[in-house]
Short mmCIF file of N, CA and C in Angstrom, two decimals:
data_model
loop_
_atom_site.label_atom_id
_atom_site.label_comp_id
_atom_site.label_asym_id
_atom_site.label_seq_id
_atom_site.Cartn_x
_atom_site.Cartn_y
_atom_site.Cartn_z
N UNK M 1 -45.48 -35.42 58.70
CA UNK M 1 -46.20 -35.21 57.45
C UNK M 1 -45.39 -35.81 56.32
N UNK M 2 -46.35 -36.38 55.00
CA UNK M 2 -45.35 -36.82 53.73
C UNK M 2 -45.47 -35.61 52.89
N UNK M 3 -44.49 -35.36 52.44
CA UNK M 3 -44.33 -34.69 51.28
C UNK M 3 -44.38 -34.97 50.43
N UNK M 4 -44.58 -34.66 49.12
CA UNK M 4 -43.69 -35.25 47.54
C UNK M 4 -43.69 -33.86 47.01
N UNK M 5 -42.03 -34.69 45.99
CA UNK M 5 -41.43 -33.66 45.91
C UNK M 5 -41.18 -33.81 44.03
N UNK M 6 -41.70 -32.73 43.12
CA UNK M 6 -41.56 -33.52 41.80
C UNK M 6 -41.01 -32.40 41.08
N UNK M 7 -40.11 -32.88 40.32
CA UNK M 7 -38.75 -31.58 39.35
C UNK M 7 -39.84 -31.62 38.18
N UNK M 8 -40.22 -30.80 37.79
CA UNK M 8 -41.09 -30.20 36.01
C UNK M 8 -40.36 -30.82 35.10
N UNK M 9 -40.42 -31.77 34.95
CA UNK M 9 -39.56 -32.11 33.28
C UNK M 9 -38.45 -33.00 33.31
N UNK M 10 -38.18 -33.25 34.58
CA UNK M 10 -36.85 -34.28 35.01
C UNK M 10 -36.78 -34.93 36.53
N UNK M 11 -36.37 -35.83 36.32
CA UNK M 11 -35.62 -37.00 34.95
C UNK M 11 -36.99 -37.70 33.99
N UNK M 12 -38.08 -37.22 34.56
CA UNK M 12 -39.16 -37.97 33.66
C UNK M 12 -40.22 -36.74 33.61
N UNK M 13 -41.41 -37.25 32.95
CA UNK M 13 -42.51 -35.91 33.05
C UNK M 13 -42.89 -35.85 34.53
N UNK M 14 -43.73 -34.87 34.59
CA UNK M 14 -44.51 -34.93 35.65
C UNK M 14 -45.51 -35.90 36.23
N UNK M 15 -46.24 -36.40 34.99
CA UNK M 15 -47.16 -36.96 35.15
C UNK M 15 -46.91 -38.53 35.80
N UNK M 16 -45.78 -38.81 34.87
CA UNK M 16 -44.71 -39.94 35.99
C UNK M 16 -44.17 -40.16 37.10
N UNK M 17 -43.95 -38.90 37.13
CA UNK M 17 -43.14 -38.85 38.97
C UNK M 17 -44.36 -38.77 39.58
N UNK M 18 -45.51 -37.71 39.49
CA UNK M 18 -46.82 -38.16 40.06
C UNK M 18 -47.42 -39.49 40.63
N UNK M 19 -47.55 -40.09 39.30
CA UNK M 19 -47.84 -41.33 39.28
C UNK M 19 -47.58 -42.39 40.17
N UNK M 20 -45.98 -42.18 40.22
CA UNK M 20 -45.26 -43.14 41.83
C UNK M 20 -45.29 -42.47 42.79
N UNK M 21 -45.26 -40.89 43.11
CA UNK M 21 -45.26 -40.49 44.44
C UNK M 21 -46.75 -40.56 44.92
N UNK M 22 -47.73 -40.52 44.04
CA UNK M 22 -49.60 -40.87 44.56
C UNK M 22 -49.74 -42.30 45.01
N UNK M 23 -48.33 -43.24 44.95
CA UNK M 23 -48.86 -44.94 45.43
C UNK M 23 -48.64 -44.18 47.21
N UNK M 24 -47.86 -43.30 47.71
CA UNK M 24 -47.98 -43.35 48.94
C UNK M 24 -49.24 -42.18 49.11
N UNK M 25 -49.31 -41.98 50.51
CA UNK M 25 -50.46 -40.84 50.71
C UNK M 25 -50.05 -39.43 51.82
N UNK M 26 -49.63 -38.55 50.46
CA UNK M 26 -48.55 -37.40 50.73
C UNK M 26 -49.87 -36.44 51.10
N UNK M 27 -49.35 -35.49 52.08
CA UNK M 27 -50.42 -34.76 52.56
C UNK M 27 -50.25 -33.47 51.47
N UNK M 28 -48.78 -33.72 51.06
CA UNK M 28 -49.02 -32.55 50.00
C UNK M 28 -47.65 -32.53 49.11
N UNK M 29 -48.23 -31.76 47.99
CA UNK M 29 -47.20 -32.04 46.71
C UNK M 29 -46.57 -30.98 45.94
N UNK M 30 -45.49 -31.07 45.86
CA UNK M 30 -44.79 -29.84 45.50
C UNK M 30 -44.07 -29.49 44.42
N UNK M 31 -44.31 -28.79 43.25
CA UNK M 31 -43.84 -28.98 42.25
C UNK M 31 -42.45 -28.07 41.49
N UNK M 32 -41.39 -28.44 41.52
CA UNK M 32 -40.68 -27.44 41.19
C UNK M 32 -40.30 -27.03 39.58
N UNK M 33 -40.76 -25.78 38.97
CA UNK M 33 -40.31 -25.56 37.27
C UNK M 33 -38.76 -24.61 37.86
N UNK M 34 -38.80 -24.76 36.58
CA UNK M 34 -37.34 -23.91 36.31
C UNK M 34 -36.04 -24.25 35.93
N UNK M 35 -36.30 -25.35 35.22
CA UNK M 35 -35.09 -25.88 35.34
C UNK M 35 -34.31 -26.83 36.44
N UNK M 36 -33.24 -27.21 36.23
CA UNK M 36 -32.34 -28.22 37.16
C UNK M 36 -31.78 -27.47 38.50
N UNK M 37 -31.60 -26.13 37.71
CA UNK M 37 -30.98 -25.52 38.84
C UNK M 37 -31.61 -24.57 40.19
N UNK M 38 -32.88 -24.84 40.08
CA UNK M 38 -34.03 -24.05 40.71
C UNK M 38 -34.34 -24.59 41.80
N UNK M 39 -33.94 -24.44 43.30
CA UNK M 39 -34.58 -24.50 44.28
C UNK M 39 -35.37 -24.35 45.21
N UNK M 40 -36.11 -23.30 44.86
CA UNK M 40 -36.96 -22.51 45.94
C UNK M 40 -37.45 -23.02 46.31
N UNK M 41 -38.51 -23.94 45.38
CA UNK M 41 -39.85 -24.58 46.26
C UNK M 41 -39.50 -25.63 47.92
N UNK M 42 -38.48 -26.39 46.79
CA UNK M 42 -37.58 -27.44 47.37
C UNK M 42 -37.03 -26.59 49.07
N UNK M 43 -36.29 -25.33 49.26
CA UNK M 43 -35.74 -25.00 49.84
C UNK M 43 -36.71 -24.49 51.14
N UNK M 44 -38.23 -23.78 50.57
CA UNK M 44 -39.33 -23.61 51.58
C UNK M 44 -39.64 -24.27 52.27
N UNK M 45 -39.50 -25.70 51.43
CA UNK M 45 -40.57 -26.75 52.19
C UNK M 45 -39.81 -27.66 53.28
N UNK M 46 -38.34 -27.40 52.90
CA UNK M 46 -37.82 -27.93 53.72
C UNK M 46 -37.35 -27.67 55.11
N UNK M 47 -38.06 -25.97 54.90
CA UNK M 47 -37.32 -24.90 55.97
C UNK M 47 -39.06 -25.55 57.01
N UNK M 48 -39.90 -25.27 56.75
CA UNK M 48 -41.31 -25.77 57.26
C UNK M 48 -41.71 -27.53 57.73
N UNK M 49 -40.39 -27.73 57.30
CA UNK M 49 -40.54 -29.66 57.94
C UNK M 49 -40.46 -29.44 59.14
N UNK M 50 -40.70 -30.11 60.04
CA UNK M 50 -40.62 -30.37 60.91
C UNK M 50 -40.10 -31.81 61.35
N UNK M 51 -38.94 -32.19 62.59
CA UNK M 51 -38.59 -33.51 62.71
C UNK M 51 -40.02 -34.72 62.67
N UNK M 52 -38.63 -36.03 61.49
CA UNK M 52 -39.38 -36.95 61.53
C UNK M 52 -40.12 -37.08 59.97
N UNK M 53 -40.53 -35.26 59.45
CA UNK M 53 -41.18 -35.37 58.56
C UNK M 53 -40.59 -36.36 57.04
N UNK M 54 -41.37 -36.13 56.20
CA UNK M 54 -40.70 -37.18 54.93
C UNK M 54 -40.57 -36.58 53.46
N UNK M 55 -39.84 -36.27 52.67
CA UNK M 55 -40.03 -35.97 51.60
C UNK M 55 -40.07 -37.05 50.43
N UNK M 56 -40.81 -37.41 49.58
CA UNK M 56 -41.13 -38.33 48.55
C UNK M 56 -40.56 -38.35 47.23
N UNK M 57 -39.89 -38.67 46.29
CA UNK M 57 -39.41 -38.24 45.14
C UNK M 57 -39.50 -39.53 44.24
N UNK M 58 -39.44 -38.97 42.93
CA UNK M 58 -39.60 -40.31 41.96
C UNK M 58 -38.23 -40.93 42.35
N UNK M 59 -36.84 -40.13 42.17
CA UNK M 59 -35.67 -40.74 42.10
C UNK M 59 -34.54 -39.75 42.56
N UNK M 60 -33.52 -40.24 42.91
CA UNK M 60 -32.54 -39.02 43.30
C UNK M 60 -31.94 -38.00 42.14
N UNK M 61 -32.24 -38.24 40.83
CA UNK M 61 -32.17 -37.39 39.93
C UNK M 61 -33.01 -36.02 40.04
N UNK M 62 -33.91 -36.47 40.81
CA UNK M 62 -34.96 -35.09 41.23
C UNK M 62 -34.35 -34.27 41.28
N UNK M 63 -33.24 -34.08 42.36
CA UNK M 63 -32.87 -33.17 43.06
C UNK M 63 -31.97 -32.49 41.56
N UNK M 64 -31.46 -32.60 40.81
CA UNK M 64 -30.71 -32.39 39.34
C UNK M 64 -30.18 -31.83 39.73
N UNK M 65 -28.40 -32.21 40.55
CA UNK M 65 -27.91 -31.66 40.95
C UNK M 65 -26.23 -32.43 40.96
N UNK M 66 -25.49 -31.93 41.20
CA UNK M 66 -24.11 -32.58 41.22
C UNK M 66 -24.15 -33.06 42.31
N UNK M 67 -22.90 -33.91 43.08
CA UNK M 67 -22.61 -34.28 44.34
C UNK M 67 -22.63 -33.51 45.59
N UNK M 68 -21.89 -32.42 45.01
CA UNK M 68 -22.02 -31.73 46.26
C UNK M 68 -22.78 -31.38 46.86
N UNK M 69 -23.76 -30.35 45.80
CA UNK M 69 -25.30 -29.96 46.11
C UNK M 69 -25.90 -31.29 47.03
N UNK M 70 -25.96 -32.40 46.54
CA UNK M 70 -26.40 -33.87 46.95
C UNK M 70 -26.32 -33.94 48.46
N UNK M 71 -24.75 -33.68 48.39
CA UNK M 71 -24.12 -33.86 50.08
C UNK M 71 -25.04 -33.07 50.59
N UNK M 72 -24.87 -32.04 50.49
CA UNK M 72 -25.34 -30.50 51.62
C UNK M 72 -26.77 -30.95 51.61
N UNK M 73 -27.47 -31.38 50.79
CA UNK M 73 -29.11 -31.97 51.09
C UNK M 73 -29.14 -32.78 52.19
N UNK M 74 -28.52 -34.10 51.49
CA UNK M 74 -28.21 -35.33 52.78
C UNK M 74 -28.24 -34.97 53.88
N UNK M 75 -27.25 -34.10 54.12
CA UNK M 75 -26.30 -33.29 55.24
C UNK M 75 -27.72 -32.83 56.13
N UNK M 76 -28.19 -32.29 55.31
CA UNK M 76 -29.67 -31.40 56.13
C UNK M 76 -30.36 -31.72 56.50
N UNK M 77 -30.88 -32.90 55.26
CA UNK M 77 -32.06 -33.82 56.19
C UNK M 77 -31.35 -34.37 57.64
N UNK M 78 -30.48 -34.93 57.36
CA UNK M 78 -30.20 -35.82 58.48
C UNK M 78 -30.00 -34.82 59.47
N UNK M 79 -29.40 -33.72 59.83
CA UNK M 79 -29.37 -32.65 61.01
C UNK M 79 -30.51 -32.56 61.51
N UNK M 80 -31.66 -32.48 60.67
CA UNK M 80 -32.90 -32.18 61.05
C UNK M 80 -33.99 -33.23 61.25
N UNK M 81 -33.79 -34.16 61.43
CA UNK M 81 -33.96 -35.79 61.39
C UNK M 81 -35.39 -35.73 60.62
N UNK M 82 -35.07 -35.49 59.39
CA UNK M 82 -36.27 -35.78 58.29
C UNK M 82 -35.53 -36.61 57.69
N UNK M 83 -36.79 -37.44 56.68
CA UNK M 83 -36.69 -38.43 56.22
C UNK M 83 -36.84 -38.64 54.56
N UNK M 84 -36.22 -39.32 53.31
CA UNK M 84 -36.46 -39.17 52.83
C UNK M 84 -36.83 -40.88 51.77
N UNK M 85 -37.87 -40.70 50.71
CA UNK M 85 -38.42 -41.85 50.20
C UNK M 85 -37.82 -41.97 48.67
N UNK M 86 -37.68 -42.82 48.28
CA UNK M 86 -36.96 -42.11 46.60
C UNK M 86 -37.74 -43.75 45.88
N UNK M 87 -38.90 -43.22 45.01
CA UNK M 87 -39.62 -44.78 44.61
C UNK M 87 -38.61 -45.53 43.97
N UNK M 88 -38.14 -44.87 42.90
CA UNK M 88 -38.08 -46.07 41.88
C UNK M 88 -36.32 -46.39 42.85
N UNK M 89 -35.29 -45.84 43.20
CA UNK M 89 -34.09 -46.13 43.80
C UNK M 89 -34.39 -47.30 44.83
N UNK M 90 -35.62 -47.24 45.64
CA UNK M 90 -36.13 -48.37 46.45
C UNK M 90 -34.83 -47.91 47.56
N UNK M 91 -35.58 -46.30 48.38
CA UNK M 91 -34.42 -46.16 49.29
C UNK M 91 -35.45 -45.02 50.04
N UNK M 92 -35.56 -45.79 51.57
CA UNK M 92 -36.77 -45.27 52.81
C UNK M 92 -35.54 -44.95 53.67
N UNK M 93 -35.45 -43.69 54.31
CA UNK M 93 -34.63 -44.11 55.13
C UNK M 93 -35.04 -44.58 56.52
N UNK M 94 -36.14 -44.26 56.32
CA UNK M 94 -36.50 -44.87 58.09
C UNK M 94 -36.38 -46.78 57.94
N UNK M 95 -36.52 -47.10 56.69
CA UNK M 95 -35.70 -48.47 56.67
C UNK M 95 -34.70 -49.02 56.64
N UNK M 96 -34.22 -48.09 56.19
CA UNK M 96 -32.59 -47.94 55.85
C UNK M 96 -31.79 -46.72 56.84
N UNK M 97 -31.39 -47.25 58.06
CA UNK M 97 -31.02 -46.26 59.18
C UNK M 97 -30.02 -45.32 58.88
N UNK M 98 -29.37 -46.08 58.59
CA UNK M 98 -27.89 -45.64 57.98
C UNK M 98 -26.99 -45.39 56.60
N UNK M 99 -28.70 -44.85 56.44
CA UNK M 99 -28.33 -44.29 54.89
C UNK M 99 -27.89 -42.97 54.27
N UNK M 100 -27.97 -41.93 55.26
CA UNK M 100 -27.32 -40.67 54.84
C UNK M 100 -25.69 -40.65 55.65
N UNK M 101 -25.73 -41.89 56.66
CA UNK M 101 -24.32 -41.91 57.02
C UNK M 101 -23.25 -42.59 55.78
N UNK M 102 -23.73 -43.39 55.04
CA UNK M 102 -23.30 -44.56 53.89
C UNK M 102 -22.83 -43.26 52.64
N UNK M 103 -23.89 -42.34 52.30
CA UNK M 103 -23.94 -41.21 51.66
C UNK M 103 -22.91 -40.43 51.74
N UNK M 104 -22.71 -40.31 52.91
CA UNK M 104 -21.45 -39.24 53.39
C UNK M 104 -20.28 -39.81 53.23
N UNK M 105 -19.84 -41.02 53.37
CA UNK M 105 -18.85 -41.63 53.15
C UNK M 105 -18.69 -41.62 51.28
N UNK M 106 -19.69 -42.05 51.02
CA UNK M 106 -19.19 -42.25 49.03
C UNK M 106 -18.86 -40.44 49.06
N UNK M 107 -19.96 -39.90 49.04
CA UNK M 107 -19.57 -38.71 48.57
C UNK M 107 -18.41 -38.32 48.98
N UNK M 108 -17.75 -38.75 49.71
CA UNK M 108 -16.52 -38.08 50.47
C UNK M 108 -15.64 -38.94 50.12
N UNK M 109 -15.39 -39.62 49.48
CA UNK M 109 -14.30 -40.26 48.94
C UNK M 109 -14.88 -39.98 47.49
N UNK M 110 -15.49 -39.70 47.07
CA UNK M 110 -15.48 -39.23 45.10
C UNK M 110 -14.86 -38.17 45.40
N UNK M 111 -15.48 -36.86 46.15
CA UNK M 111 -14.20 -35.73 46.05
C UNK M 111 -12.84 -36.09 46.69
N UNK M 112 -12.52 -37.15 47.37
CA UNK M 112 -11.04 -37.18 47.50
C UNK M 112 -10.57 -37.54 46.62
N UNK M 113 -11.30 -38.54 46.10
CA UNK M 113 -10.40 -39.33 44.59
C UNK M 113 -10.46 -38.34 43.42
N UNK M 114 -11.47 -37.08 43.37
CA UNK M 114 -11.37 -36.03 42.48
C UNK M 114 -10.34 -35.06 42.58
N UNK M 115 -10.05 -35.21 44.01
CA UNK M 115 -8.70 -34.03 44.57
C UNK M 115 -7.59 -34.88 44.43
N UNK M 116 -7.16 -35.72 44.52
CA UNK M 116 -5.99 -36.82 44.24
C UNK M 116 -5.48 -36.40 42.91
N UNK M 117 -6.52 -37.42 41.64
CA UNK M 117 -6.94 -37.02 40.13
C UNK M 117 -5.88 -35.91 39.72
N UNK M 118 -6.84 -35.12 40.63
CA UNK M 118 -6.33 -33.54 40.28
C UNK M 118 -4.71 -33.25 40.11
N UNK M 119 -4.56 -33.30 41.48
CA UNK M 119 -3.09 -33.25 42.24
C UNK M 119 -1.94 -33.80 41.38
N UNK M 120 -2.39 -35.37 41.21
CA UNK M 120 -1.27 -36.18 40.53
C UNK M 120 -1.05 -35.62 39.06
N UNK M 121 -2.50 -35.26 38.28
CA UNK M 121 -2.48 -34.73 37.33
C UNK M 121 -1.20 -33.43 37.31
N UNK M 122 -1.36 -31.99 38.12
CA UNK M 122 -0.75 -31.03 37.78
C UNK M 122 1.06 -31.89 38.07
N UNK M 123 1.10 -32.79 38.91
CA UNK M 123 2.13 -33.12 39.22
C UNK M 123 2.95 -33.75 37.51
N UNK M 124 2.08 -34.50 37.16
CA UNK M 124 2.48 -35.16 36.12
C UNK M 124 3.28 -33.90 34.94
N UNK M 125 2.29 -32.84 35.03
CA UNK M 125 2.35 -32.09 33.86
C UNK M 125 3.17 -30.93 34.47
N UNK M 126 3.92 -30.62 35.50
CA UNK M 126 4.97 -29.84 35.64
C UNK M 126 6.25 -30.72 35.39
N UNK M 127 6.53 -31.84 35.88
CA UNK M 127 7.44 -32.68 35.69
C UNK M 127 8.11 -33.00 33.94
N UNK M 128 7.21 -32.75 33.14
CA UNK M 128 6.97 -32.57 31.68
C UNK M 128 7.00 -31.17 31.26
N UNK M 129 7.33 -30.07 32.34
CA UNK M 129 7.93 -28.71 31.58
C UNK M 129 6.45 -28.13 31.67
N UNK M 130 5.83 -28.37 31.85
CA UNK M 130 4.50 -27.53 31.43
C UNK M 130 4.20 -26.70 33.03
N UNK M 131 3.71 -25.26 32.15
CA UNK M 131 3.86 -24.29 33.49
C UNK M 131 2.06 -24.28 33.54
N UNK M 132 2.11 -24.24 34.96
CA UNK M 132 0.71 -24.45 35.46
C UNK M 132 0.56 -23.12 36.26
N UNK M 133 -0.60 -22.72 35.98
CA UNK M 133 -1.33 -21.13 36.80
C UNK M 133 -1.55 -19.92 36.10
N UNK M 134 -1.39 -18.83 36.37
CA UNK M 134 -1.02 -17.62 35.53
C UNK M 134 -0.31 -17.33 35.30
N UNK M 135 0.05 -16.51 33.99
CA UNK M 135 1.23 -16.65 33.59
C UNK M 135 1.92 -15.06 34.02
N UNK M 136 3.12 -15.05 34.81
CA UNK M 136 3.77 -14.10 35.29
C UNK M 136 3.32 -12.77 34.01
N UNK M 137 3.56 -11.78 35.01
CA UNK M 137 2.63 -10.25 34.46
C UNK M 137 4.48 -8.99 34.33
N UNK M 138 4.45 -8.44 33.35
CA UNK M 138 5.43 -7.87 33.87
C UNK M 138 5.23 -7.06 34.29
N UNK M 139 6.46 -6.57 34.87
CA UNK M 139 6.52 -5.68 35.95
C UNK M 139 6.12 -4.27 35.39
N UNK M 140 6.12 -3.83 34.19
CA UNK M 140 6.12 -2.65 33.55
C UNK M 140 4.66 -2.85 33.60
N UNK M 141 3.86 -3.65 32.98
CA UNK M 141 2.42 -3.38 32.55
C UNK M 141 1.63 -3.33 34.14
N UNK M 142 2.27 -4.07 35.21
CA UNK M 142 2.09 -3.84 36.68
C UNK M 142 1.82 -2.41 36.71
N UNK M 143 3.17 -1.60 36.58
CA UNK M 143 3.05 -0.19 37.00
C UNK M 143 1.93 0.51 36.74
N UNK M 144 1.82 -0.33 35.46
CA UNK M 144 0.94 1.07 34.35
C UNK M 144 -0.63 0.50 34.61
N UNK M 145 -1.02 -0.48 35.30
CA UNK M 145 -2.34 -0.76 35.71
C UNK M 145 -2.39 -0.22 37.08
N UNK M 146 -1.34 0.22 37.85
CA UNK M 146 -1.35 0.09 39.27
C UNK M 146 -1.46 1.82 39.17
N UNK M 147 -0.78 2.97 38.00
CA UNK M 147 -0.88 4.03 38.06
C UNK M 147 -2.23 4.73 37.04
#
């Protein structure tokens, strides 16, 4: 079965993402409000796919979500060998075989290079005297929270 899959208000109106997901012929269409951070609809329909099936979207902004969130999608479809269409990105994966494997690799090197970043960062800034974490508790105000 095709799906389409359209976010209320983002990255474009509705009536837009409509617009490109009606050039294919989705047996059905799913609309999610609530904001960026709202999954439900998204999360039903995906529990009710069945292998093979397809989900449709204007663009990968649909999903309005950070990387990670991103990954763990990817991650799912592909476990469950569904498929996904994204118009305007011009990205099928049943054309593109090896496209949630390609996925897994970027995403997985942005959080390494974010954990690196990180790392070298606190490194930099202890080396320069600067104390990193919480700052030691004394032992007296210990007691007196602990009694």
């Amino acid at each position: 079965m095709l799906y389409g899959y359209v976010r209320e208000g983002y990255p474009v109106s509705e009536s837009i993402q409509l617009k490109e997901i009606f050039k294919t012929d989705c047996d059905e269409v799913v609309i999610e409000n609530g904001g960026t951070t709202t999954y439900e609809k998204l999360t039903r329909l995906m529990k009710r796919m069945s292998t093979g099936d397809k989900i449709v979207i204007y663009n990968l902004q649909v999903f309005g979500t950070g990387l990670k969130k991103l990954k763990l999608f990817l991650l799912y479809l592909q476990q469950h060998d569904l498929h996904l269409q994204s118009m305007k990105d011009n990205i099928d994966t049943e054309v593109v075989h090896n496209f949630f494997e390609i996925c897994q690799i970027l995403l997985s090197t942005d959080e390494k290079n974010a954990s690196y970043l990180i790392r070298k960062s606190l490194t930099k800034a202890r080396k320069m005297g600067k104390k990193i974490g919480r700052p030691k508790i004394d032992p007296n105000v210990v007691k007196k929270i602990q009694y």
